[in-house]
Amino acid sequence: MTGNRTEKVCVLGDFAVGKTSTVARFVHNEFSDKYLTTVGVKIDIKEVDLGAHGSIKLIMWDIAGTDALDGLQQAYLRGASAYLLIADGTRKETISNALNLHRDVQAIYGKLPFVALVNKSDLDSEWEVGEDETMRSREAGIEWLPCSAKSGENVENAIRSLAATLIGQ
Ligand code: G3D
Ligand code: MG
């Protein structure tokens, strides 16, 4: 049980799925539609207190997303202990793009802990992602959790569960 564990967590997903917004919701508990498209990398730190299990500092690396990992992104991923895989429920193709990223990361770094989030659950009338996509993923061992950086649904508990995994719970 230690209060000063620090782990790097990378946020991966397609352009505009809500990576920056999800980190902002988790770290600052806010949503703003003023975030600019991220160029390069943005780092935020949040200490997660897991009570009797101790606490852990998550260094959230928010990288600009494309559907492939180029050399620069590989450098961003180096040393990561875990990652958030984010898709956008209103754009079906963001699921397969996220799965490609996941496969690329696994190929390079092996099996790291991750959570898979389908963001924008507040826009459920505009959702394109349905059972087909989530079933296919489930067969591949990936459980997508709906979330919303806007309403806050599931953001904190998903990242806290990742923190708990990292701390060994
Ligand atoms: P990115 O960092 O993955 O590129 P951003 O994505 O966090 O910049 O978000 C991209 C757009 O989606 C932004 O809108 C942002 O406000 C919006 N967004 C992010 N999360 C949510 C959510 O949970 N619900 C809704 N409704 N919108 C969300 P703009 O219009 O600025 O491009
Ligand atoms: Mg961004």
PDB file of C-alpha atoms and ligand atoms in Angstrom:
ATOM      1  CA  MET A   1       0.000   0.000   0.000  1.00  0.00           C
ATOM      2  CA  THR A   2       1.687   3.150  -1.172  1.00  0.00           C
ATOM      3  CA  GLY A   3       0.507   6.680  -1.705  1.00  0.00           C
ATOM      4  CA  ASN A   4       2.989   7.628  -4.347  1.00  0.00           C
ATOM      5  CA  ARG A   5       2.649   5.144  -7.147  1.00  0.00           C
ATOM      6  CA  THR A   6       2.603   6.878 -10.470  1.00  0.00           C
ATOM      7  CA  GLU A   7       1.481   5.269 -13.711  1.00  0.00           C
ATOM      8  CA  LYS A   8       1.282   6.508 -17.257  1.00  0.00           C
ATOM      9  CA  VAL A   9      -2.069   6.017 -18.959  1.00  0.00           C
ATOM     10  CA  CYS A  10      -2.455   6.755 -22.671  1.00  0.00           C
ATOM     11  CA  VAL A  11      -5.745   7.778 -24.219  1.00  0.00           C
ATOM     12  CA  LEU A  12      -6.278   6.230 -27.643  1.00  0.00           C
ATOM     13  CA  GLY A  13      -9.012   6.642 -30.185  1.00  0.00           C
ATOM     14  CA  ASP A  14     -10.020   8.201 -33.441  1.00  0.00           C
ATOM     15  CA  PHE A  15     -10.195  11.905 -34.170  1.00  0.00           C
ATOM     16  CA  ALA A  16     -12.968  13.723 -32.245  1.00  0.00           C
ATOM     17  CA  VAL A  17     -14.274  10.708 -30.306  1.00  0.00           C
ATOM     18  CA  GLY A  18     -13.898  12.716 -27.105  1.00  0.00           C
ATOM     19  CA  LYS A  19     -10.454  11.810 -25.755  1.00  0.00           C
ATOM     20  CA  THR A  20      -9.651  15.305 -24.503  1.00  0.00           C
ATOM     21  CA  SER A  21     -13.178  15.783 -23.132  1.00  0.00           C
ATOM     22  CA  THR A  22     -13.081  12.451 -21.280  1.00  0.00           C
ATOM     23  CA  VAL A  23      -9.779  13.267 -19.601  1.00  0.00           C
ATOM     24  CA  ALA A  24     -11.097  16.722 -18.676  1.00  0.00           C
ATOM     25  CA  ARG A  25     -14.236  15.181 -17.174  1.00  0.00           C
ATOM     26  CA  PHE A  26     -12.174  12.736 -15.144  1.00  0.00           C
ATOM     27  CA  VAL A  27      -9.403  15.075 -14.038  1.00  0.00           C
ATOM     28  CA  HIS A  28     -11.295  18.329 -13.573  1.00  0.00           C
ATOM     29  CA  ASN A  29     -14.888  17.056 -13.464  1.00  0.00           C
ATOM     30  CA  GLU A  30     -15.944  19.412 -16.184  1.00  0.00           C
ATOM     31  CA  PHE A  31     -17.101  19.357 -19.760  1.00  0.00           C
ATOM     32  CA  SER A  32     -16.413  22.129 -22.153  1.00  0.00           C
ATOM     33  CA  ASP A  33     -17.064  22.267 -25.857  1.00  0.00           C
ATOM     34  CA  LYS A  34     -14.255  24.777 -26.128  1.00  0.00           C
ATOM     35  CA  TYR A  35     -11.420  22.241 -26.244  1.00  0.00           C
ATOM     36  CA  LEU A  36      -9.466  22.644 -29.413  1.00  0.00           C
ATOM     37  CA  THR A  37      -8.437  19.684 -31.480  1.00  0.00           C
ATOM     38  CA  THR A  38      -5.384  18.353 -29.723  1.00  0.00           C
ATOM     39  CA  VAL A  39      -2.155  18.711 -31.594  1.00  0.00           C
ATOM     40  CA  GLY A  40       0.690  16.723 -30.118  1.00  0.00           C
ATOM     41  CA  VAL A  41       0.218  15.661 -26.523  1.00  0.00           C
ATOM     42  CA  LYS A  42      -1.470  16.991 -23.421  1.00  0.00           C
ATOM     43  CA  ILE A  43      -0.627  15.646 -19.968  1.00  0.00           C
ATOM     44  CA  ASP A  44      -2.918  15.753 -16.947  1.00  0.00           C
ATOM     45  CA  ILE A  45      -2.364  14.220 -13.533  1.00  0.00           C
ATOM     46  CA  LYS A  46      -5.018  12.854 -11.235  1.00  0.00           C
ATOM     47  CA  GLU A  47      -4.536  11.085  -7.953  1.00  0.00           C
ATOM     48  CA  VAL A  48      -7.060   8.317  -7.472  1.00  0.00           C
ATOM     49  CA  ASP A  49      -7.788   7.376  -3.879  1.00  0.00           C
ATOM     50  CA  LEU A  50      -8.858   3.759  -3.549  1.00  0.00           C
ATOM     51  CA  GLY A  51      -9.342   3.897   0.205  1.00  0.00           C
ATOM     52  CA  ALA A  52      -7.820   0.942   2.018  1.00  0.00           C
ATOM     53  CA  HIS A  53      -6.144  -0.159  -1.227  1.00  0.00           C
ATOM     54  CA  GLY A  54      -4.041   2.989  -1.348  1.00  0.00           C
ATOM     55  CA  SER A  55      -3.851   5.687  -3.929  1.00  0.00           C
ATOM     56  CA  ILE A  56      -2.277   6.011  -7.308  1.00  0.00           C
ATOM     57  CA  LYS A  57      -1.337   8.941  -9.480  1.00  0.00           C
ATOM     58  CA  LEU A  58      -2.435   8.580 -13.059  1.00  0.00           C
ATOM     59  CA  ILE A  59      -0.539  10.589 -15.610  1.00  0.00           C
ATOM     60  CA  MET A  60      -2.990  10.857 -18.463  1.00  0.00           C
ATOM     61  CA  TRP A  61      -1.386  11.231 -21.886  1.00  0.00           C
ATOM     62  CA  ASP A  62      -3.844  12.570 -24.391  1.00  0.00           C
ATOM     63  CA  ILE A  63      -2.412  12.004 -27.836  1.00  0.00           C
ATOM     64  CA  ALA A  64      -3.723  13.247 -31.134  1.00  0.00           C
ATOM     65  CA  GLY A  65      -5.567  10.345 -32.714  1.00  0.00           C
ATOM     66  CA  THR A  66      -5.263   8.776 -36.113  1.00  0.00           C
ATOM     67  CA  ASP A  67      -6.191   5.269 -37.119  1.00  0.00           C
ATOM     68  CA  ALA A  68      -2.614   4.040 -37.179  1.00  0.00           C
ATOM     69  CA  LEU A  69       0.268   4.333 -34.771  1.00  0.00           C
ATOM     70  CA  ASP A  70       3.061   6.189 -36.445  1.00  0.00           C
ATOM     71  CA  GLY A  71       6.572   6.485 -35.062  1.00  0.00           C
ATOM     72  CA  LEU A  72       5.753   9.565 -33.018  1.00  0.00           C
ATOM     73  CA  GLN A  73       2.814   7.895 -31.305  1.00  0.00           C
ATOM     74  CA  GLN A  74       4.940   4.882 -30.471  1.00  0.00           C
ATOM     75  CA  ALA A  75       7.182   7.248 -28.552  1.00  0.00           C
ATOM     76  CA  TYR A  76       4.136   8.537 -26.655  1.00  0.00           C
ATOM     77  CA  LEU A  77       3.109   5.024 -25.739  1.00  0.00           C
ATOM     78  CA  ARG A  78       6.481   3.997 -24.383  1.00  0.00           C
ATOM     79  CA  GLY A  79       6.314   3.358 -20.650  1.00  0.00           C
ATOM     80  CA  ALA A  80       2.517   3.333 -20.524  1.00  0.00           C
ATOM     81  CA  SER A  81       1.033   1.045 -17.861  1.00  0.00           C
ATOM     82  CA  ALA A  82      -2.499   1.116 -19.239  1.00  0.00           C
ATOM     83  CA  TYR A  83      -4.688   2.834 -21.762  1.00  0.00           C
ATOM     84  CA  LEU A  84      -8.167   4.093 -22.411  1.00  0.00           C
ATOM     85  CA  LEU A  85      -9.586   3.041 -25.746  1.00  0.00           C
ATOM     86  CA  ILE A  86     -12.297   5.462 -26.794  1.00  0.00           C
ATOM     87  CA  ALA A  87     -14.834   5.270 -29.612  1.00  0.00           C
ATOM     88  CA  ASP A  88     -17.756   7.536 -30.508  1.00  0.00           C
ATOM     89  CA  GLY A  89     -21.222   5.950 -30.442  1.00  0.00           C
ATOM     90  CA  THR A  90     -22.419   8.291 -33.178  1.00  0.00           C
ATOM     91  CA  ARG A  91     -19.745   7.058 -35.620  1.00  0.00           C
ATOM     92  CA  LYS A  92     -19.596   3.312 -36.187  1.00  0.00           C
ATOM     93  CA  GLU A  93     -16.192   3.358 -37.850  1.00  0.00           C
ATOM     94  CA  THR A  94     -14.578   4.665 -34.659  1.00  0.00           C
ATOM     95  CA  ILE A  95     -15.073   1.203 -33.133  1.00  0.00           C
ATOM     96  CA  SER A  96     -13.071  -0.602 -35.814  1.00  0.00           C
ATOM     97  CA  ASN A  97     -10.467   2.154 -35.765  1.00  0.00           C
ATOM     98  CA  ALA A  98     -10.152   1.753 -31.993  1.00  0.00           C
ATOM     99  CA  LEU A  99      -9.823  -1.996 -32.387  1.00  0.00           C
ATOM    100  CA  ASN A 100      -7.012  -1.476 -34.907  1.00  0.00           C
ATOM    101  CA  LEU A 101      -5.223   0.783 -32.424  1.00  0.00           C
ATOM    102  CA  HIS A 102      -5.736  -1.820 -29.704  1.00  0.00           C
ATOM    103  CA  ARG A 103      -4.214  -4.528 -31.936  1.00  0.00           C
ATOM    104  CA  ASP A 104      -1.254  -2.305 -32.823  1.00  0.00           C
ATOM    105  CA  VAL A 105      -0.580  -1.544 -29.159  1.00  0.00           C
ATOM    106  CA  GLN A 106      -0.827  -5.223 -28.220  1.00  0.00           C
ATOM    107  CA  ALA A 107       1.541  -6.165 -31.024  1.00  0.00           C
ATOM    108  CA  ILE A 108       4.162  -3.762 -29.687  1.00  0.00           C
ATOM    109  CA  TYR A 109       3.634  -3.768 -25.918  1.00  0.00           C
ATOM    110  CA  GLY A 110       1.787  -7.009 -25.193  1.00  0.00           C
ATOM    111  CA  LYS A 111      -1.294  -7.124 -22.998  1.00  0.00           C
ATOM    112  CA  LEU A 112      -1.613  -3.933 -20.998  1.00  0.00           C
ATOM    113  CA  PRO A 113      -4.683  -3.223 -18.873  1.00  0.00           C
ATOM    114  CA  PHE A 114      -7.211  -1.067 -20.718  1.00  0.00           C
ATOM    115  CA  VAL A 115     -10.822   0.054 -20.626  1.00  0.00           C
ATOM    116  CA  ALA A 116     -12.916   0.428 -23.773  1.00  0.00           C
ATOM    117  CA  LEU A 117     -15.396   3.305 -23.758  1.00  0.00           C
ATOM    118  CA  VAL A 118     -18.047   4.250 -26.296  1.00  0.00           C
ATOM    119  CA  ASN A 119     -18.422   7.951 -25.659  1.00  0.00           C
ATOM    120  CA  LYS A 120     -21.333  10.346 -26.298  1.00  0.00           C
ATOM    121  CA  SER A 121     -24.033   8.219 -24.657  1.00  0.00           C
ATOM    122  CA  ASP A 122     -25.935  11.485 -24.081  1.00  0.00           C
ATOM    123  CA  LEU A 123     -26.570  11.543 -27.864  1.00  0.00           C
ATOM    124  CA  ASP A 124     -28.244   8.129 -27.869  1.00  0.00           C
ATOM    125  CA  SER A 125     -30.771   9.091 -30.551  1.00  0.00           C
ATOM    126  CA  GLU A 126     -27.815   9.612 -32.908  1.00  0.00           C
ATOM    127  CA  TRP A 127     -26.032   6.377 -32.042  1.00  0.00           C
ATOM    128  CA  GLU A 128     -24.851   4.145 -34.895  1.00  0.00           C
ATOM    129  CA  VAL A 129     -23.081   1.662 -32.658  1.00  0.00           C
ATOM    130  CA  GLY A 130     -25.343  -1.240 -31.766  1.00  0.00           C
ATOM    131  CA  GLU A 131     -25.289  -4.825 -30.619  1.00  0.00           C
ATOM    132  CA  ASP A 132     -23.499  -6.004 -33.792  1.00  0.00           C
ATOM    133  CA  GLU A 133     -20.370  -4.034 -33.053  1.00  0.00           C
ATOM    134  CA  THR A 134     -20.343  -4.683 -29.337  1.00  0.00           C
ATOM    135  CA  MET A 135     -21.011  -8.412 -29.840  1.00  0.00           C
ATOM    136  CA  ARG A 136     -18.143  -8.738 -32.285  1.00  0.00           C
ATOM    137  CA  SER A 137     -15.873  -7.043 -29.779  1.00  0.00           C
ATOM    138  CA  ARG A 138     -17.094  -9.218 -26.952  1.00  0.00           C
ATOM    139  CA  GLU A 139     -16.041 -12.258 -28.971  1.00  0.00           C
ATOM    140  CA  ALA A 140     -12.578 -10.694 -29.148  1.00  0.00           C
ATOM    141  CA  GLY A 141     -12.612 -10.200 -25.365  1.00  0.00           C
ATOM    142  CA  ILE A 142     -13.392  -6.491 -25.326  1.00  0.00           C
ATOM    143  CA  GLU A 143     -16.293  -5.153 -23.299  1.00  0.00           C
ATOM    144  CA  TRP A 144     -17.335  -1.678 -24.476  1.00  0.00           C
ATOM    145  CA  LEU A 145     -18.806   0.524 -21.787  1.00  0.00           C
ATOM    146  CA  PRO A 146     -21.049   3.425 -22.853  1.00  0.00           C
ATOM    147  CA  CYS A 147     -19.981   6.730 -21.360  1.00  0.00           C
ATOM    148  CA  SER A 148     -20.434  10.448 -21.781  1.00  0.00           C
ATOM    149  CA  ALA A 149     -17.807  13.076 -21.163  1.00  0.00           C
ATOM    150  CA  LYS A 150     -20.693  15.525 -21.340  1.00  0.00           C
ATOM    151  CA  SER A 151     -23.008  14.045 -18.699  1.00  0.00           C
ATOM    152  CA  GLY A 152     -20.206  12.272 -16.858  1.00  0.00           C
ATOM    153  CA  GLU A 153     -21.831   8.844 -17.152  1.00  0.00           C
ATOM    154  CA  ASN A 154     -19.340   6.049 -16.445  1.00  0.00           C
ATOM    155  CA  VAL A 155     -16.220   8.170 -16.933  1.00  0.00           C
ATOM    156  CA  GLU A 156     -15.055   8.184 -13.344  1.00  0.00           C
ATOM    157  CA  ASN A 157     -15.962   4.608 -12.485  1.00  0.00           C
ATOM    158  CA  ALA A 158     -14.311   3.268 -15.670  1.00  0.00           C
ATOM    159  CA  ILE A 159     -11.039   5.036 -14.971  1.00  0.00           C
ATOM    160  CA  ARG A 160     -11.195   4.172 -11.273  1.00  0.00           C
ATOM    161  CA  SER A 161     -11.578   0.509 -12.178  1.00  0.00           C
ATOM    162  CA  LEU A 162      -8.495   0.813 -14.359  1.00  0.00           C
ATOM    163  CA  ALA A 163      -6.670   2.398 -11.417  1.00  0.00           C
ATOM    164  CA  ALA A 164      -7.803  -0.489  -9.221  1.00  0.00           C
ATOM    165  CA  THR A 165      -6.420  -2.969 -11.755  1.00  0.00           C
ATOM    166  CA  LEU A 166      -3.111  -1.115 -11.747  1.00  0.00           C
ATOM    167  CA  ILE A 167      -2.937  -1.137  -7.976  1.00  0.00           C
ATOM    168  CA  GLY A 168      -3.561  -4.882  -8.028  1.00  0.00           C
ATOM    169  CA  GLN A 169      -7.184  -5.019  -6.945  1.00  0.00           C
TER     170      GLN A 169
HETATM  171  P1  G3D B   1     -10.723  14.215 -29.277  1.00  0.00           P
HETATM  172  O1  G3D B   1      -9.835  14.738 -28.186  1.00  0.00           O
HETATM  173  O2  G3D B   1     -10.884  12.732 -29.250  1.00  0.00           O
HETATM  174  O3  G3D B   1     -10.327  14.680 -30.639  1.00  0.00           O
HETATM  175  P2  G3D B   1     -12.682  16.049 -28.191  1.00  0.00           P
HETATM  176  O4  G3D B   1     -12.215  14.767 -29.024  1.00  0.00           O
HETATM  177  O5  G3D B   1     -12.651  15.787 -26.725  1.00  0.00           O
HETATM  178  O6  G3D B   1     -11.961  17.243 -28.701  1.00  0.00           O
HETATM  179  O7  G3D B   1     -14.215  16.091 -28.618  1.00  0.00           O
HETATM  180  C1  G3D B   1     -14.598  16.157 -30.000  1.00  0.00           C
HETATM  181  C2  G3D B   1     -15.990  16.756 -30.096  1.00  0.00           C
HETATM  182  O8  G3D B   1     -16.941  15.906 -29.459  1.00  0.00           O
HETATM  183  C3  G3D B   1     -16.124  18.132 -29.407  1.00  0.00           C
HETATM  184  O9  G3D B   1     -17.149  18.823 -30.111  1.00  0.00           O
HETATM  185  C4  G3D B   1     -16.662  17.759 -28.042  1.00  0.00           C
HETATM  186  O10 G3D B   1     -17.358  18.820 -27.423  1.00  0.00           O
HETATM  187  C5  G3D B   1     -17.593  16.618 -28.398  1.00  0.00           C
HETATM  188  N1  G3D B   1     -17.801  15.667 -27.295  1.00  0.00           N
HETATM  189  C6  G3D B   1     -16.847  15.023 -26.586  1.00  0.00           C
HETATM  190  N2  G3D B   1     -17.411  14.203 -25.682  1.00  0.00           N
HETATM  191  C7  G3D B   1     -18.738  14.316 -25.830  1.00  0.00           C
HETATM  192  C8  G3D B   1     -19.881  13.715 -25.174  1.00  0.00           C
HETATM  193  O11 G3D B   1     -19.792  12.888 -24.277  1.00  0.00           O
HETATM  194  N3  G3D B   1     -21.108  14.100 -25.626  1.00  0.00           N
HETATM  195  C9  G3D B   1     -21.278  15.008 -26.625  1.00  0.00           C
HETATM  196  N4  G3D B   1     -22.525  15.311 -26.960  1.00  0.00           N
HETATM  197  N5  G3D B   1     -20.240  15.589 -27.248  1.00  0.00           N
HETATM  198  C10 G3D B   1     -18.997  15.257 -26.865  1.00  0.00           C
HETATM  199  P3  G3D B   1     -16.853  20.004 -31.150  1.00  0.00           P
HETATM  200  O12 G3D B   1     -18.207  20.406 -31.592  1.00  0.00           O
HETATM  201  O13 G3D B   1     -16.136  21.042 -30.347  1.00  0.00           O
HETATM  202  O14 G3D B   1     -16.005  19.405 -32.223  1.00  0.00           O
HETATM  203 MG    MG B   2      -8.144  15.849 -28.278  1.00  0.00          MG
END
